[in-house]
Backbone as numpy.savetxt, mean C-alpha at the origin, in Angstrom:
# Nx Ny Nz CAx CAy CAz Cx Cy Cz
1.43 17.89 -4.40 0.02 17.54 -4.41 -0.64 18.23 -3.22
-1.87 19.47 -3.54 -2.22 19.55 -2.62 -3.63 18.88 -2.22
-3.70 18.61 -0.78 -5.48 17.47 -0.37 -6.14 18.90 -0.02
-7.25 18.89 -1.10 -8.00 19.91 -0.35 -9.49 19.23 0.49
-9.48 17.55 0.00 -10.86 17.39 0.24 -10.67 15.73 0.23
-11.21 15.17 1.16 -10.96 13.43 1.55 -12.15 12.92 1.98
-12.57 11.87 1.64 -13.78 11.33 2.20 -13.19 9.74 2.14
-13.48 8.82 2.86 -13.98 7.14 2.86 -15.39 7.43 2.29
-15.47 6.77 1.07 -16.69 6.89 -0.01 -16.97 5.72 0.32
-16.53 4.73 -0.22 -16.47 3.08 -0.08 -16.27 1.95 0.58
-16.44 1.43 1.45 -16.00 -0.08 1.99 -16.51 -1.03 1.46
-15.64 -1.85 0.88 -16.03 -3.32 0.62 -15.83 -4.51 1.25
-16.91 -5.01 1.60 -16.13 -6.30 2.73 -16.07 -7.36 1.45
-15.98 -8.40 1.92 -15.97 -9.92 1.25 -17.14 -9.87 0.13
-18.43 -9.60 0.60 -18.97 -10.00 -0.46 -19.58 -8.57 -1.11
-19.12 -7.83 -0.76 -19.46 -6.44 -1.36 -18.92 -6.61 -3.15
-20.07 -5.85 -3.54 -19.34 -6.02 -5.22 -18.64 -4.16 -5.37
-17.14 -4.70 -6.12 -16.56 -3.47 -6.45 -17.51 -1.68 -7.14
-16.93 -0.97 -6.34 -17.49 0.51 -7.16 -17.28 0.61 -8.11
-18.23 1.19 -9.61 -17.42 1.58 -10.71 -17.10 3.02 -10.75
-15.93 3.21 -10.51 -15.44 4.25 -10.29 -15.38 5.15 -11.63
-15.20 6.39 -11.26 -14.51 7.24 -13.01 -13.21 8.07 -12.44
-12.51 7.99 -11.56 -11.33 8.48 -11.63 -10.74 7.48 -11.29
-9.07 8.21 -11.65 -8.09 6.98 -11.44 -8.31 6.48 -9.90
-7.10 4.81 -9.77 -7.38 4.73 -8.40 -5.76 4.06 -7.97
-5.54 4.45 -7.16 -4.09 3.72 -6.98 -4.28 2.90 -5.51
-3.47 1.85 -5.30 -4.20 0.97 -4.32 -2.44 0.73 -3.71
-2.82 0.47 -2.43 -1.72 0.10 -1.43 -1.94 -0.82 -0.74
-1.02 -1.99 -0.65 -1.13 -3.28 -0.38 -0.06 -3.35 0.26
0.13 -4.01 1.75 1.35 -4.84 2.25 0.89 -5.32 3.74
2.17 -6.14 4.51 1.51 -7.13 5.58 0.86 -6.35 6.46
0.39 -7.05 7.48 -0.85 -6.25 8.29 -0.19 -5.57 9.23
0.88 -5.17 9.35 1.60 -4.33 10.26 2.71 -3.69 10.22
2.73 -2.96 8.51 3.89 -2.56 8.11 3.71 -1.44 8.00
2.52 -0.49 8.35 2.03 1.39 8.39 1.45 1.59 7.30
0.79 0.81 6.50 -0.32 0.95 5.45 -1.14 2.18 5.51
-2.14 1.92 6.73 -2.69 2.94 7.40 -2.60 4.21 7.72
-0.90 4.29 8.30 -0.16 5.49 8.76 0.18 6.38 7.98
0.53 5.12 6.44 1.37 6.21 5.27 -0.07 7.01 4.24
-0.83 6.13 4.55 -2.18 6.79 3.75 -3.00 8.44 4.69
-2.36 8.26 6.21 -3.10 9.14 6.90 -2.31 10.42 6.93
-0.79 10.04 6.28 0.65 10.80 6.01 0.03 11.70 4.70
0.03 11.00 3.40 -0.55 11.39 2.23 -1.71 11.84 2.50
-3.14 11.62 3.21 -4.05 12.33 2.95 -4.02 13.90 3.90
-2.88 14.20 4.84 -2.76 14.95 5.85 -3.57 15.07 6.63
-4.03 13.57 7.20 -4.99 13.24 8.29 -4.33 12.49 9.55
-5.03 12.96 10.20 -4.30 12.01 11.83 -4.85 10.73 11.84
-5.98 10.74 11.32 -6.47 8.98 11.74 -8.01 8.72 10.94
-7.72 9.40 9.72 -9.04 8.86 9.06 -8.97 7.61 8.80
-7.47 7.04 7.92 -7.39 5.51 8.07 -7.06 5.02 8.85
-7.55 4.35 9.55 -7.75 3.80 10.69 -6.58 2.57 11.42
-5.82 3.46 12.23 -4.38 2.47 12.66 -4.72 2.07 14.22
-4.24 1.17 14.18 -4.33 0.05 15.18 -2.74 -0.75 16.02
-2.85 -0.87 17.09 -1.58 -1.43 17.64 -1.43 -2.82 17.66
-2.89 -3.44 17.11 -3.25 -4.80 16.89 -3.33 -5.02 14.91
-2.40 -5.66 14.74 -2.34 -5.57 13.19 -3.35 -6.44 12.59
-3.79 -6.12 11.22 -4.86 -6.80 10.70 -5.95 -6.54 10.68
-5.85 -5.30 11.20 -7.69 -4.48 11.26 -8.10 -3.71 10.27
-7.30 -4.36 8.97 -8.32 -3.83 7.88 -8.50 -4.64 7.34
-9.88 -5.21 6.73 -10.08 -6.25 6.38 -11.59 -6.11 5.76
-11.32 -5.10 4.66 -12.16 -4.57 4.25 -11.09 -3.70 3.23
-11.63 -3.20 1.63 -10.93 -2.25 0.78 -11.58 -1.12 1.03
-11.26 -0.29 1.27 -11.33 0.90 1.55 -11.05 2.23 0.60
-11.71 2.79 0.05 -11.82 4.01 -0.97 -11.58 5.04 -0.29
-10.67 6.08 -0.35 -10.22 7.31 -0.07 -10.44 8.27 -1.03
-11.77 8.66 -1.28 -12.09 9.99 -2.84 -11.11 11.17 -1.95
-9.99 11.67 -3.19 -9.03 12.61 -3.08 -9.21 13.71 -3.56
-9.56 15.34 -3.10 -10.06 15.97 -4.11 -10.73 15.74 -5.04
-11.41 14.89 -5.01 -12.89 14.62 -6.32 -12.21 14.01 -7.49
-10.31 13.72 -7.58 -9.83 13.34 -8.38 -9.33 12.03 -8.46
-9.01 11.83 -7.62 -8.57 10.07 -7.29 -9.02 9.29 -5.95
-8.62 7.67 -6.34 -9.10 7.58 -5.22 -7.46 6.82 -4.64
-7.46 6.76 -3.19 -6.17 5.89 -3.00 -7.32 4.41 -1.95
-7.06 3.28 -2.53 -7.68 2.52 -2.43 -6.37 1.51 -1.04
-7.24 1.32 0.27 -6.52 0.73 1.05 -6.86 -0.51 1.30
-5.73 -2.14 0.65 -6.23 -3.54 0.33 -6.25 -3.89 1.94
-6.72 -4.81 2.01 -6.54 -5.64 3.80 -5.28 -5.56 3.50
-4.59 -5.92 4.81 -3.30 -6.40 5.10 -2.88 -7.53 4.66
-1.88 -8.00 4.54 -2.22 -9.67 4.52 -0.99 -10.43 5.30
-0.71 -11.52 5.61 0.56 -12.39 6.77 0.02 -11.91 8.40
-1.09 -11.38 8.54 -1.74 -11.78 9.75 -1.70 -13.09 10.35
-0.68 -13.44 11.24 -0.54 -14.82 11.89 -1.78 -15.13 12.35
-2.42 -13.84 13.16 -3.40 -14.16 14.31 -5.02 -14.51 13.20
-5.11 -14.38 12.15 -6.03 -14.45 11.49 -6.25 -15.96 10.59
-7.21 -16.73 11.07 -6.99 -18.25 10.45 -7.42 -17.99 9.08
-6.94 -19.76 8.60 -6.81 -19.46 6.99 -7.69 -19.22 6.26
-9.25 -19.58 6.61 -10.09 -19.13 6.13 -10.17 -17.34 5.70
-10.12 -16.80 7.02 -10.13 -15.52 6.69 -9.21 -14.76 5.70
-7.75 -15.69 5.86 -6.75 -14.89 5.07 -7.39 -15.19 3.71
-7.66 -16.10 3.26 -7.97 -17.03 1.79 -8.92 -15.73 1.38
-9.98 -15.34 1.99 -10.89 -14.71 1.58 -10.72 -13.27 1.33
-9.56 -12.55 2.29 -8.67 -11.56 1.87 -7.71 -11.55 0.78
-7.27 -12.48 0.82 -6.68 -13.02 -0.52 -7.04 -12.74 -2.20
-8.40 -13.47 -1.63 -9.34 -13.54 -3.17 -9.95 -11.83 -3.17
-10.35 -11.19 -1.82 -10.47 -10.17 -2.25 -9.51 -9.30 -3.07
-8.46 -9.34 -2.70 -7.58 -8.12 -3.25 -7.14 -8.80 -4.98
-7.12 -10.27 -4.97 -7.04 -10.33 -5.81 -8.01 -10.45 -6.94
-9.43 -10.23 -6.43 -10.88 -9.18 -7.48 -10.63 -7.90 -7.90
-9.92 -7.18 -6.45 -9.74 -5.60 -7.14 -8.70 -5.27 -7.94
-7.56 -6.50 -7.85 -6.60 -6.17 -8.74 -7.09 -6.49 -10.25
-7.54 -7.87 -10.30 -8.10 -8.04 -11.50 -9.23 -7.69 -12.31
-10.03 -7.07 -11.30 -11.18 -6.38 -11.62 -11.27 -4.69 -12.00
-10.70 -4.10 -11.59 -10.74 -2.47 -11.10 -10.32 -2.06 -12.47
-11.32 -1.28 -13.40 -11.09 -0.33 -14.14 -9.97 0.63 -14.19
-9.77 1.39 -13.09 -9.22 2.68 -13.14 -7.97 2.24 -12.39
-8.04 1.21 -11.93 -6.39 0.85 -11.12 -5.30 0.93 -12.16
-4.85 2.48 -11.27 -3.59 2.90 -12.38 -2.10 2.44 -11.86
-2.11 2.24 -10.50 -1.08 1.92 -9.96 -0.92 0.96 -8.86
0.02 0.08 -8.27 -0.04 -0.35 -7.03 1.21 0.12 -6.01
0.99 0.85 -4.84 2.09 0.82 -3.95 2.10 -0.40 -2.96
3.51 -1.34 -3.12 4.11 -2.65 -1.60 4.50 -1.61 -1.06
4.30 -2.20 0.13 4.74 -1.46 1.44 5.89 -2.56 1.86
6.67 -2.27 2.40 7.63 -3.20 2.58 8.56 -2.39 3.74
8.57 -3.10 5.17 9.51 -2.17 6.56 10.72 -2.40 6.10
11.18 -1.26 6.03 12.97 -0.59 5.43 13.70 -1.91 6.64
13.15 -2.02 7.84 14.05 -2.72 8.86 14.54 -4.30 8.78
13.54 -4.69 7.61 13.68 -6.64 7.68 13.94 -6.70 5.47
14.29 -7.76 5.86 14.37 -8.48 4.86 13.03 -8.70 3.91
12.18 -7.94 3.35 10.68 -8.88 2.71 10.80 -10.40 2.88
9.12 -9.90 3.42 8.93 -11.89 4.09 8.63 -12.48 2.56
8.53 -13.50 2.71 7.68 -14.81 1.92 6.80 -14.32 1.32
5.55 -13.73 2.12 4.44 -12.98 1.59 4.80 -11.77 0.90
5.73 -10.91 1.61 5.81 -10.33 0.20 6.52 -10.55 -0.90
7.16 -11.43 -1.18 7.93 -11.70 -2.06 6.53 -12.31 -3.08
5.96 -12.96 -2.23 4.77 -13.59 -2.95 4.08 -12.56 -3.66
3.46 -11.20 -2.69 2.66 -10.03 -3.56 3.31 -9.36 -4.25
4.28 -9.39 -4.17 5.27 -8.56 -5.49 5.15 -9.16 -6.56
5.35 -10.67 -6.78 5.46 -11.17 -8.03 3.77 -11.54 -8.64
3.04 -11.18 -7.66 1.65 -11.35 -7.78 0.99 -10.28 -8.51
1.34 -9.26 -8.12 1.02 -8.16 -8.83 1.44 -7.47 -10.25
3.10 -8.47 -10.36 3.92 -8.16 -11.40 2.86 -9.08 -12.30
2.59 -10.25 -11.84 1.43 -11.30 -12.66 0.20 -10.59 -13.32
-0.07 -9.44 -12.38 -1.48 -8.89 -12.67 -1.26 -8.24 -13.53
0.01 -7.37 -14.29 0.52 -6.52 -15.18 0.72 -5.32 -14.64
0.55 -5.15 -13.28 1.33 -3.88 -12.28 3.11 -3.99 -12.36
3.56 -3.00 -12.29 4.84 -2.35 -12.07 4.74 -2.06 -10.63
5.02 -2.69 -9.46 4.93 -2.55 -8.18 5.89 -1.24 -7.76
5.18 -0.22 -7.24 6.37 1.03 -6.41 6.15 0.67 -5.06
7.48 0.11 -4.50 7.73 -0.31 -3.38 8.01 0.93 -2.46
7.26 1.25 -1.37 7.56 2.15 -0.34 8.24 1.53 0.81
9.27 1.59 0.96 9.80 1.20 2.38 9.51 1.96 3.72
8.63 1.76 4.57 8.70 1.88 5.19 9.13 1.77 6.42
8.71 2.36 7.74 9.24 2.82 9.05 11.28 3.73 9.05
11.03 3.77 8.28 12.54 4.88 7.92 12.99 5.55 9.00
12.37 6.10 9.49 13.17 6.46 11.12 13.09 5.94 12.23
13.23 4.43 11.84 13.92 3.62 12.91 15.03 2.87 12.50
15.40 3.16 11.41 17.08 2.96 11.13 17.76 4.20 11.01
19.30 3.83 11.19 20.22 4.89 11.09 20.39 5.52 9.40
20.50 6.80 9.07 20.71 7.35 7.90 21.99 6.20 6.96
22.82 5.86 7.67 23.81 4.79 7.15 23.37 3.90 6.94
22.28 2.97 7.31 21.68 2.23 6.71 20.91 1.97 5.67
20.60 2.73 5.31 19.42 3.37 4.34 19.43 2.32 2.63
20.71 2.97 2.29 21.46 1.82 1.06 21.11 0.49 1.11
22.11 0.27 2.05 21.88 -1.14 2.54 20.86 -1.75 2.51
19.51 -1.02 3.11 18.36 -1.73 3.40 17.79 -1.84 2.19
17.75 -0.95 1.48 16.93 -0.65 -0.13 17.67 -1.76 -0.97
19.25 -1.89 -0.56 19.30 -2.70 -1.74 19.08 -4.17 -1.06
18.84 -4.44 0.02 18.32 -5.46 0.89 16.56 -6.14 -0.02
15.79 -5.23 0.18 14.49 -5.12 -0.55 14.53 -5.57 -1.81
15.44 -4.54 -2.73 15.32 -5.15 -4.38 15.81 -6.62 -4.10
16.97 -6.90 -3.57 17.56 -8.36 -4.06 17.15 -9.50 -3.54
15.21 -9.20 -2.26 14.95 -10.02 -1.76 13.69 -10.50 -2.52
13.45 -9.43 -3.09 12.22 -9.25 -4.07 12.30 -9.23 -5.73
13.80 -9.86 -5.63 14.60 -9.55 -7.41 13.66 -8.94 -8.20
13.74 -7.44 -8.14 13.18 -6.57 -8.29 14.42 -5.73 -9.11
13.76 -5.29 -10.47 14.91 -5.15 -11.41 15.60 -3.50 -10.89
16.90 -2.70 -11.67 17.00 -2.06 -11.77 16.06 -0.91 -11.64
15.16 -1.01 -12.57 14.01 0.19 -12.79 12.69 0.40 -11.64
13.19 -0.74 -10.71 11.69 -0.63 -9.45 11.86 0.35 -8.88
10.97 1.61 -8.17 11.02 2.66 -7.98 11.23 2.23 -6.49
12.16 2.35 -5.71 12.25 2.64 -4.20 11.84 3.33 -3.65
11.01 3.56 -2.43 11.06 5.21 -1.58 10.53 5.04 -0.45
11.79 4.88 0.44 11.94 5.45 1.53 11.40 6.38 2.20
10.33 5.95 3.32 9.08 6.42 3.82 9.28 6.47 5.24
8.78 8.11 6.03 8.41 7.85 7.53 7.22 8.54 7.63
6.56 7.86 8.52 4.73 8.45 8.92 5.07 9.39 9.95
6.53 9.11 10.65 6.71 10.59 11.83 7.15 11.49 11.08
8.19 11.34 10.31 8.70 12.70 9.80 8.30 13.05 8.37
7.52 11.99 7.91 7.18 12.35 7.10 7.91 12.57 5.54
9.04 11.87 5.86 10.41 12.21 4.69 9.72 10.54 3.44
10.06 11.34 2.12 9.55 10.29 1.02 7.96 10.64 0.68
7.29 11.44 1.03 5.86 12.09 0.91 5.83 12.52 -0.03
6.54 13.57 -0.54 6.70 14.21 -1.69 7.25 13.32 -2.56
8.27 12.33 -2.47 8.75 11.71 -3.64 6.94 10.81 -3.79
6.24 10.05 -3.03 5.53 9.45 -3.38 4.24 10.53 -4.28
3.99 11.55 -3.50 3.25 12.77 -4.39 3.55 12.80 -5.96
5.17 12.71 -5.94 5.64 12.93 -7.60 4.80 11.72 -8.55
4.81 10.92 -7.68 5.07 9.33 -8.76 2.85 9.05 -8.83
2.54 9.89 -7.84 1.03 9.72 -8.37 0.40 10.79 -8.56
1.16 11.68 -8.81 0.85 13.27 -9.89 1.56 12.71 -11.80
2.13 12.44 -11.31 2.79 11.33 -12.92 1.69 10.42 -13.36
1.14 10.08 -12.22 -0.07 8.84 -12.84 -1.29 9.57 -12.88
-1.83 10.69 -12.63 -2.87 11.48 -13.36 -2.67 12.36 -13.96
């Protein structure tokens, strides 16, 4: 996939009503400090258009990424922000779950899920949430080069069996430094347009 052209078209806060879009849109969802941000600034071959933070939870707002005039990659809030009370989460909540249930062109969803832990609660929760919505979740594991290459197995099959996530869930093993799993994720949303 090559980016010849990126813009933030869109922000939606809380009470913003969704874009009607006409190209596809694939959306990336996971906790507020798992490189959401990083892996979108990886894929668009930007240093910091999406906007990363050392304080997690600073997106809180959906965010439209127009891709070459062809897609969009749509970035959900975070969500399992401790530091964020329940009000706010509830309302992040209901957002993402408007654009999931709402969005025309939502062709795909990428979980983000850190290669290093076990999927929390919450995500175990948005996995099966999204499987609810009639998404096929492609789980990206991220932070990948902060485990050893020997680990790698292990951790992936750590993920499916925490997220009983069948045979056919697409794994991929992701780093925002090196950048390894870019291209496998390129494949799987050149397949979806």
């Amino acid at each position: 996939m090559i980016i010849k052209s990126v813009s933030l078209e869109t922000v939606c806060g809380i009470t913003s009503k969704l874009p009607e879009n006409i190209h596809p849109e694939v959306a990336f969802a996971g906790k507020s400090n798992v490189g959401k941000s990083s892996l979108i600034n990886a894929l668009m071959n930007r240093k910091s258009l999406a906007r990363t933070s050392s304080q997690p939870g600073k997106t809180q707002t959906i965010n439209y990424y127009n891709i070459n005039d062809a897609i969009y990659f749509v970035d959900l809030p975070g969500y399992g922000y401790a530091q964020a009370n329940e009000r706010v989460k509830a309302q992040w909540g209901k957002m993402i779950e408007d654009y999931l249930h709402r969005s025309k062109q939502l062709k795909a969803v990428f979980l983000l899920i850190d290669i290093r832990h076990a999927p929390s609660e919450n995500d175990r929760i948005m996995y099966a949430w999204i499987r609810k919505m009639g998404f096929e979740p492609i789980i990206i594991a991220t932070k990948l080069d902060k485990i050893n290459r020997s680990q790698i197995q292990k951790q992936i099959k750590l993920i499916r069996t925490t997220l009983e996530a069948d045979k056919e869930t697409v794994i991929i093993p992701f780093s925002a430094t090196t950048k390894q799993g870019r291209d496998d994720i390129y494949e799987v949303i050149e397949a979806i347009i």
